[in-house]
XYZ file of N, CA and C in Angstrom:
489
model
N 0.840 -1.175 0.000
C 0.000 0.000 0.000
C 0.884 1.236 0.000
N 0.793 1.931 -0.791
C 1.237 3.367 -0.689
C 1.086 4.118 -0.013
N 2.269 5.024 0.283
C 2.239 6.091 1.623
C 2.892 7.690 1.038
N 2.474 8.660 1.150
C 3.665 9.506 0.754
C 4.825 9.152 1.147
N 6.228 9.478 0.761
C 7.231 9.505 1.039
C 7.736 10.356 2.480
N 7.259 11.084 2.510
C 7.425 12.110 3.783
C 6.897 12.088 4.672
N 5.646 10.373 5.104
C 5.532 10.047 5.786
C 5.704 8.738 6.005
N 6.623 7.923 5.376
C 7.408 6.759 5.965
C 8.748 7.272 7.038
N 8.706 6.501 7.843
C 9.472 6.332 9.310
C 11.155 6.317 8.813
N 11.848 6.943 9.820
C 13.058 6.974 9.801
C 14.255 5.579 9.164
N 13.046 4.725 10.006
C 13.359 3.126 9.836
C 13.292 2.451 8.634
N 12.585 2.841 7.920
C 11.974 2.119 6.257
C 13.443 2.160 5.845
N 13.563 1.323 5.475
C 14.477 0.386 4.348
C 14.542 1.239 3.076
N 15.516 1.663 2.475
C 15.206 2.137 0.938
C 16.127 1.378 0.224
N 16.289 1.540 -0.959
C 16.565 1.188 -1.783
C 17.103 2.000 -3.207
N 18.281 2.798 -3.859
C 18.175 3.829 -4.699
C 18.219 3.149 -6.133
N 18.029 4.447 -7.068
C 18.354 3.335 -8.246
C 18.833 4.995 -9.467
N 19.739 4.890 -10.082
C 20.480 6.362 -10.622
C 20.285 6.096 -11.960
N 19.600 6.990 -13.250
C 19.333 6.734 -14.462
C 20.640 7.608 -14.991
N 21.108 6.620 -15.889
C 22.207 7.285 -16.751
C 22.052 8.789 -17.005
N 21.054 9.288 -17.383
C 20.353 10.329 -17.780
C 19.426 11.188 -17.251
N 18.878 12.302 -17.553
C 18.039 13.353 -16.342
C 16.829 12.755 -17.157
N 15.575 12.593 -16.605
C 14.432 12.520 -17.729
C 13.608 13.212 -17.834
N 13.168 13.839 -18.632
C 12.281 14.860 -19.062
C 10.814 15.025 -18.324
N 10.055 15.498 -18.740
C 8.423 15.746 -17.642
C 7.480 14.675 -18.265
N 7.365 13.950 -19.830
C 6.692 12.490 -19.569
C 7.056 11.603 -19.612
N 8.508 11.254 -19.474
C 9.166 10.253 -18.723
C 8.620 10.147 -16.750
N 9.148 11.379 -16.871
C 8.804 11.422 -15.324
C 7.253 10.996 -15.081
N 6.623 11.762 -15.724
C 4.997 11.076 -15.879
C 4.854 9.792 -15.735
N 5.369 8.692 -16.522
C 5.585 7.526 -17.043
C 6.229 6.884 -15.551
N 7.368 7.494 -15.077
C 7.554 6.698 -14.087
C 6.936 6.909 -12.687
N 6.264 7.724 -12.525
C 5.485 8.269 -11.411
C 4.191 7.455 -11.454
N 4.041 7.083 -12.219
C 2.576 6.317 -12.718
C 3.157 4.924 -12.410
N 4.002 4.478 -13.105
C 4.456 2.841 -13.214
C 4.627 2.485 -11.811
N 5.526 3.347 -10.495
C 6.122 3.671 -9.577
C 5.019 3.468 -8.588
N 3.653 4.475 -8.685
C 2.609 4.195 -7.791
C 1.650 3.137 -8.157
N 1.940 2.795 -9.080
C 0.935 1.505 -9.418
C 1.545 0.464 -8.735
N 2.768 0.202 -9.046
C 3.777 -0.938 -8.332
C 3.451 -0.902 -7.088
N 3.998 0.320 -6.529
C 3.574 0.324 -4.934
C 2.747 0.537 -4.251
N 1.572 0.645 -4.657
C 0.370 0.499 -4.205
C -0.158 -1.082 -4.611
N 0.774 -2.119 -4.682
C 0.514 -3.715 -4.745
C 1.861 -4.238 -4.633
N 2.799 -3.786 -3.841
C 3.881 -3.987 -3.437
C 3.393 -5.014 -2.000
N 3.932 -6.335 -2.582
C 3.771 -7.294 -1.226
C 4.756 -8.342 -0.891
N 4.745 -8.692 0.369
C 5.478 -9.461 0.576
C 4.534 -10.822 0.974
N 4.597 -12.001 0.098
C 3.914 -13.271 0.535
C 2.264 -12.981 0.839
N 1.997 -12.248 -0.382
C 0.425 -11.788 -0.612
C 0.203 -10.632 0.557
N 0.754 -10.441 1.583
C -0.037 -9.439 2.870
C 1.051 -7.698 1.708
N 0.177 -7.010 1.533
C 0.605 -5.395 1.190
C 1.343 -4.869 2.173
N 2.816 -4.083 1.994
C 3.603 -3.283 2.685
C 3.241 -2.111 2.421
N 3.577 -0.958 3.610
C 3.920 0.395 3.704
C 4.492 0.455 2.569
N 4.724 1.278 1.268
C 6.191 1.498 0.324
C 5.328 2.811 0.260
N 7.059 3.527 -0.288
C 6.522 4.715 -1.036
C 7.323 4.739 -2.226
N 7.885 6.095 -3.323
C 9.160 6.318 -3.383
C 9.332 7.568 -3.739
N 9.998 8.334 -4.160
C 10.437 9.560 -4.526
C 11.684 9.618 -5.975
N 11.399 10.989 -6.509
C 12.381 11.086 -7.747
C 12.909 12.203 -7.359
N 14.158 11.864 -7.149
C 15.111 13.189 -7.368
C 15.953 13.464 -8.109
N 16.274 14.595 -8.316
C 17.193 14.897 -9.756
C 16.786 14.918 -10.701
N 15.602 14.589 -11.042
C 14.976 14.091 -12.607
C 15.558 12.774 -12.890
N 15.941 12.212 -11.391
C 16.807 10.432 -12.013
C 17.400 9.584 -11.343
N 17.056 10.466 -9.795
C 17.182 8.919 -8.790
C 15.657 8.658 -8.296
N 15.517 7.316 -8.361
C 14.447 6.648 -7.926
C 15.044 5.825 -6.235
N 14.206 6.308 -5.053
C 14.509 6.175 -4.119
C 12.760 5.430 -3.495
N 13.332 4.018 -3.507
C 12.143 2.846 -2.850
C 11.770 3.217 -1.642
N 11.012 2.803 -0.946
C 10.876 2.704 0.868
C 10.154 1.782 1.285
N 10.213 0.909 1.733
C 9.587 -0.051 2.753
C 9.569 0.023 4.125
N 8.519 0.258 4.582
C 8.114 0.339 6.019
C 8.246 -1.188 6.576
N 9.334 -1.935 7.061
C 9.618 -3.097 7.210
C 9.273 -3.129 8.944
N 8.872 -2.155 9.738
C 8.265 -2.504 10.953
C 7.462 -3.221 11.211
N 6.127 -3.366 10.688
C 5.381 -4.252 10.080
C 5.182 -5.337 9.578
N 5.960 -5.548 8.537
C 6.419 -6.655 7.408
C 7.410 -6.143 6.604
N 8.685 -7.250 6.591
C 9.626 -7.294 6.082
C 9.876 -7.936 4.504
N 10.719 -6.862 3.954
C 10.270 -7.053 2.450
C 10.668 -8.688 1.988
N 10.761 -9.751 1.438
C 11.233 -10.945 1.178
C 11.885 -10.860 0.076
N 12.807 -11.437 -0.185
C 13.583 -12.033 -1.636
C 12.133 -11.657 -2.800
N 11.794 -12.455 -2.627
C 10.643 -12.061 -4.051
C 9.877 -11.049 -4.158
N 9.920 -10.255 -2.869
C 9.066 -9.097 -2.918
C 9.849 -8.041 -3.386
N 11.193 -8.162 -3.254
C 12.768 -7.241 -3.901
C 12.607 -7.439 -5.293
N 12.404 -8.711 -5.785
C 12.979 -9.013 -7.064
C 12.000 -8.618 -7.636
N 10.363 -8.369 -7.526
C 9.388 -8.264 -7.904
C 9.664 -6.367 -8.821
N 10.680 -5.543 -7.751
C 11.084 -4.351 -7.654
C 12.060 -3.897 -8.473
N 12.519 -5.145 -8.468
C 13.670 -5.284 -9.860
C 13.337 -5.995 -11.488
N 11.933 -6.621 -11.238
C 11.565 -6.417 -12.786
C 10.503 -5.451 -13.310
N 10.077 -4.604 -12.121
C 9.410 -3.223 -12.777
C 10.386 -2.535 -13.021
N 11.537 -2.601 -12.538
C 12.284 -0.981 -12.438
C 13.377 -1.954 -13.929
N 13.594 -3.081 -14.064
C 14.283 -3.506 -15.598
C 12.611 -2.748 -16.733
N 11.693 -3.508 -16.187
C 10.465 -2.950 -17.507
C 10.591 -1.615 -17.471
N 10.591 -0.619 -16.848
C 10.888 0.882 -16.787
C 12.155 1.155 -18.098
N 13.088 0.414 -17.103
C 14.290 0.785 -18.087
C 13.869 0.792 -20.026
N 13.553 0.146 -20.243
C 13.175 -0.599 -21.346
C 12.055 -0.058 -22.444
N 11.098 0.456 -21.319
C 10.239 1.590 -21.932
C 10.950 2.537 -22.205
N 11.679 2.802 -21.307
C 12.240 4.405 -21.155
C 13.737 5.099 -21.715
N 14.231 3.664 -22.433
C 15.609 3.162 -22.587
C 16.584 4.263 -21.738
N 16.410 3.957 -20.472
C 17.440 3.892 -19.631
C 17.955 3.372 -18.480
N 19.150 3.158 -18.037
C 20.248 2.390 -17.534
C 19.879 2.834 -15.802
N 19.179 1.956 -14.819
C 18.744 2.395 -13.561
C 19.746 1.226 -12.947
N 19.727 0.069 -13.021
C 20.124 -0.919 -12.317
C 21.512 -1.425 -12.658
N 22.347 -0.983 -13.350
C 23.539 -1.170 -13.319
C 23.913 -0.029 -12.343
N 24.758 -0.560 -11.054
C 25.114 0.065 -9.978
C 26.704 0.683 -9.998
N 27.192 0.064 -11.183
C 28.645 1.087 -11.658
C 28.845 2.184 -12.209
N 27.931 3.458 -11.316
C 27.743 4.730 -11.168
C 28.525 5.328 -10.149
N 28.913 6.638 -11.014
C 29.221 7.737 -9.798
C 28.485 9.095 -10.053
N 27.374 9.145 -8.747
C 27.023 10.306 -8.810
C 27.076 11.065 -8.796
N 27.298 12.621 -8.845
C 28.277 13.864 -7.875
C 27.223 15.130 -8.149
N 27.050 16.204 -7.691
C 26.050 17.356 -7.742
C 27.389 18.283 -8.262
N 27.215 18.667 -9.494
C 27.785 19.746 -9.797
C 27.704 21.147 -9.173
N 28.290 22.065 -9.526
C 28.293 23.507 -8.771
C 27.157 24.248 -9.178
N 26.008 24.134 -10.399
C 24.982 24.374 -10.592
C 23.759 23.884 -9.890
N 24.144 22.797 -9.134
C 23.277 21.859 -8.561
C 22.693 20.765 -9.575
N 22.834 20.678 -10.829
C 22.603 19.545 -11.020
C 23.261 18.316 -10.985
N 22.881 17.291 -11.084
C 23.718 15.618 -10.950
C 24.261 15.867 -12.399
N 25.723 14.941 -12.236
C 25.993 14.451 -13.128
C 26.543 12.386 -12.585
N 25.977 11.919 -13.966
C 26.442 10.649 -13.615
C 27.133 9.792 -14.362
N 28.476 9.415 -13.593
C 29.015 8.863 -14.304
C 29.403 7.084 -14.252
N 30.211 6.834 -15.402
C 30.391 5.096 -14.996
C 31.859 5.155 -14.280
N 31.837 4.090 -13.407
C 32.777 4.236 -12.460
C 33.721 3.681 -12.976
N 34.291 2.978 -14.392
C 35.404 3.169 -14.954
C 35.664 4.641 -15.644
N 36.820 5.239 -15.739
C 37.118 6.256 -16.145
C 36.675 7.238 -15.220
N 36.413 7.396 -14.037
C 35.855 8.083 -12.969
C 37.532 8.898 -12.419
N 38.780 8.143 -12.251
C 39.988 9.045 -11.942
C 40.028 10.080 -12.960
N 39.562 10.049 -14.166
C 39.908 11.250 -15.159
C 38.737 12.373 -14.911
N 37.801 11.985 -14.449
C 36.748 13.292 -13.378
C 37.827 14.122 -12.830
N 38.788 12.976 -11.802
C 39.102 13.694 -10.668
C 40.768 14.679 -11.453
N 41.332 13.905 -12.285
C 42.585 13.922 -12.423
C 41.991 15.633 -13.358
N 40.902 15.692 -14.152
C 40.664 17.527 -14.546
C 40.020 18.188 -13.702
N 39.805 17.988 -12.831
C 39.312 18.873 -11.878
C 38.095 19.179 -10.971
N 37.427 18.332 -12.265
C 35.715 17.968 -12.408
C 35.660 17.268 -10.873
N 36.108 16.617 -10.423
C 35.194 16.096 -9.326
C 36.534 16.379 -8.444
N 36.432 16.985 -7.247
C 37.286 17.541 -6.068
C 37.061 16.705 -5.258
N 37.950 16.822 -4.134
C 37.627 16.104 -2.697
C 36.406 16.682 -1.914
N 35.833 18.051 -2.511
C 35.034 18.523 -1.568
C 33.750 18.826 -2.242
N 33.081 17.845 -3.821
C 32.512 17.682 -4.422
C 31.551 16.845 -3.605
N 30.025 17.260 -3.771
C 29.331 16.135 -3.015
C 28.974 15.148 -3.923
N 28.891 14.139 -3.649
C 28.841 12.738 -4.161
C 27.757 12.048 -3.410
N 26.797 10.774 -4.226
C 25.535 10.130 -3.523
C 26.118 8.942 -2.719
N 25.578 8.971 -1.901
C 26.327 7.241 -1.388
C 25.483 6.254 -1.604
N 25.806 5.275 -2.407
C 24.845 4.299 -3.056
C 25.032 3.461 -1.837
N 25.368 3.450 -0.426
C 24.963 2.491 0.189
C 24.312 2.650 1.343
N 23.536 3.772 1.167
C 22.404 4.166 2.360
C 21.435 2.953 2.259
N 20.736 2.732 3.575
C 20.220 1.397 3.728
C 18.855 2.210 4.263
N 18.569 3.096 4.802
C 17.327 3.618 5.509
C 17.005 5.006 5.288
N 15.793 5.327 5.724
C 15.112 6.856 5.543
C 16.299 8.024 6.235
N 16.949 7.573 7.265
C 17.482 8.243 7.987
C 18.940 8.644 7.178
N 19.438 7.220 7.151
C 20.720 7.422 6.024
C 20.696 8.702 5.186
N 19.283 8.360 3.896
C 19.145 9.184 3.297
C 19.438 10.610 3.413
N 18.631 10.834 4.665
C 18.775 12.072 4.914
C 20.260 12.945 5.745
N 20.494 11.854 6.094
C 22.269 12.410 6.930
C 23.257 11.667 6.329
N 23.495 10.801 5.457
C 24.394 10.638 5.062
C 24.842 10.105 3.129
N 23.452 10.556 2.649
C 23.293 10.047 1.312
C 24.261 11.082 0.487
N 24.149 12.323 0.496
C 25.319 13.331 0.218
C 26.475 13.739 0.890
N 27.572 13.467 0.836
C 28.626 13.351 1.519
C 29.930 13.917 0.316
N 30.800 14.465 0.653
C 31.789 14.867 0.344
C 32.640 13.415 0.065
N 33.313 13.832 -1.864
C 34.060 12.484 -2.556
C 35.003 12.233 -1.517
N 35.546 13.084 -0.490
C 37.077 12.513 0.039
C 36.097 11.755 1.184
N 35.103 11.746 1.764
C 34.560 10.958 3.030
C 34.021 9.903 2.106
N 34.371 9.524 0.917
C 33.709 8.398 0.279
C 34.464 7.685 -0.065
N 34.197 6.499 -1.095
C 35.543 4.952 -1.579
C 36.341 6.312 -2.588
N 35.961 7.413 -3.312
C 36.566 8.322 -3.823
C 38.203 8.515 -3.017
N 37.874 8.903 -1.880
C 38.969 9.341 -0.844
C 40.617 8.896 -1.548
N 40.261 7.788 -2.576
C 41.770 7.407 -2.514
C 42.481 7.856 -4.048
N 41.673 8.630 -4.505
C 41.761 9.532 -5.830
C 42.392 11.213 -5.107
N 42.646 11.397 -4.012
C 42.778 13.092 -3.272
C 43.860 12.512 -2.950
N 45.252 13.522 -2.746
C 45.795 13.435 -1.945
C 45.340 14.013 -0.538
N 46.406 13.549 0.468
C 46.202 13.618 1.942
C 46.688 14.928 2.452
């Protein structure tokens, strides 16, 4: 069952997912629709979970499961991972390959890149030690919010800066 996003619990479980690309207003349409349909029949072993999710950037897709309740299962994940492959596919773009680097440029928008060729970001200048960067391994609502943007040198980045 669906919840706004801004009212799932500190605790909910998320899940991110980064599109190669920014997507336009009926893409976004398209996935805002696909997104609440999913999660408004998002279940684990037939009983309906809390989920929500949110789009930011024009291109991260950020899951939530309210797992206080009921905890998401293997098939109720994977179920999450062949809407968000059918998304891709409609939409031809790249969400679930996780060999991304995110970073917020000085305009504020994202740029995203593949994490080969990611030292030549750093080696022109483009991405600094004091560049914020997403951390693809926030696990909860809370994460999100205190530690999902973080500076490249407090990240696996750190070893691209000198000391």
């Amino acid at each position: 069952m669906y919840k706004p996003f801004d009212q799932m619990p500190a605790n909910a479980r998320i899940w991110t997912y980064t599109s190669n690309r920014r997507l336009d207003k009926s893409e976004l349409e398209i996935l805002s629709s696909r997104l609440s349909a999913f999660c408004e029949l998002w279940n684990t072993h037939g009983a309906l979970m809390p989920t929500s999710f949110e789009i930011r950037f024009d291109q991260v897709i950020i899951l939530a499961v309210d797992e206080s309740q009921l905890g998401a299962s293997g098939c109720s994940i994977d179920s999450s991972v062949r809407v968000l492959r059918d998304i891709e596919n409609e939409l031809d773009i790249d969400l679930l390959n996780q060999g991304k680097v995110s970073f917020i440029k000085s305009e504020g928008d994202l740029e995203v890149n593949p994490i080969l060729g990611i030292k030549s970001k750093v080696t022109e200048g483009i991405l600094q030690a004091e560049t914020i960067v997403l951390n693809p391994v926030v696990k909860n609502k809370a994460d999100l919010e205190n530690n999902w943007k973080i500076k490249a040198k407090e990240s696996w980045l750190n070893k691209f800066f000198e000391n």
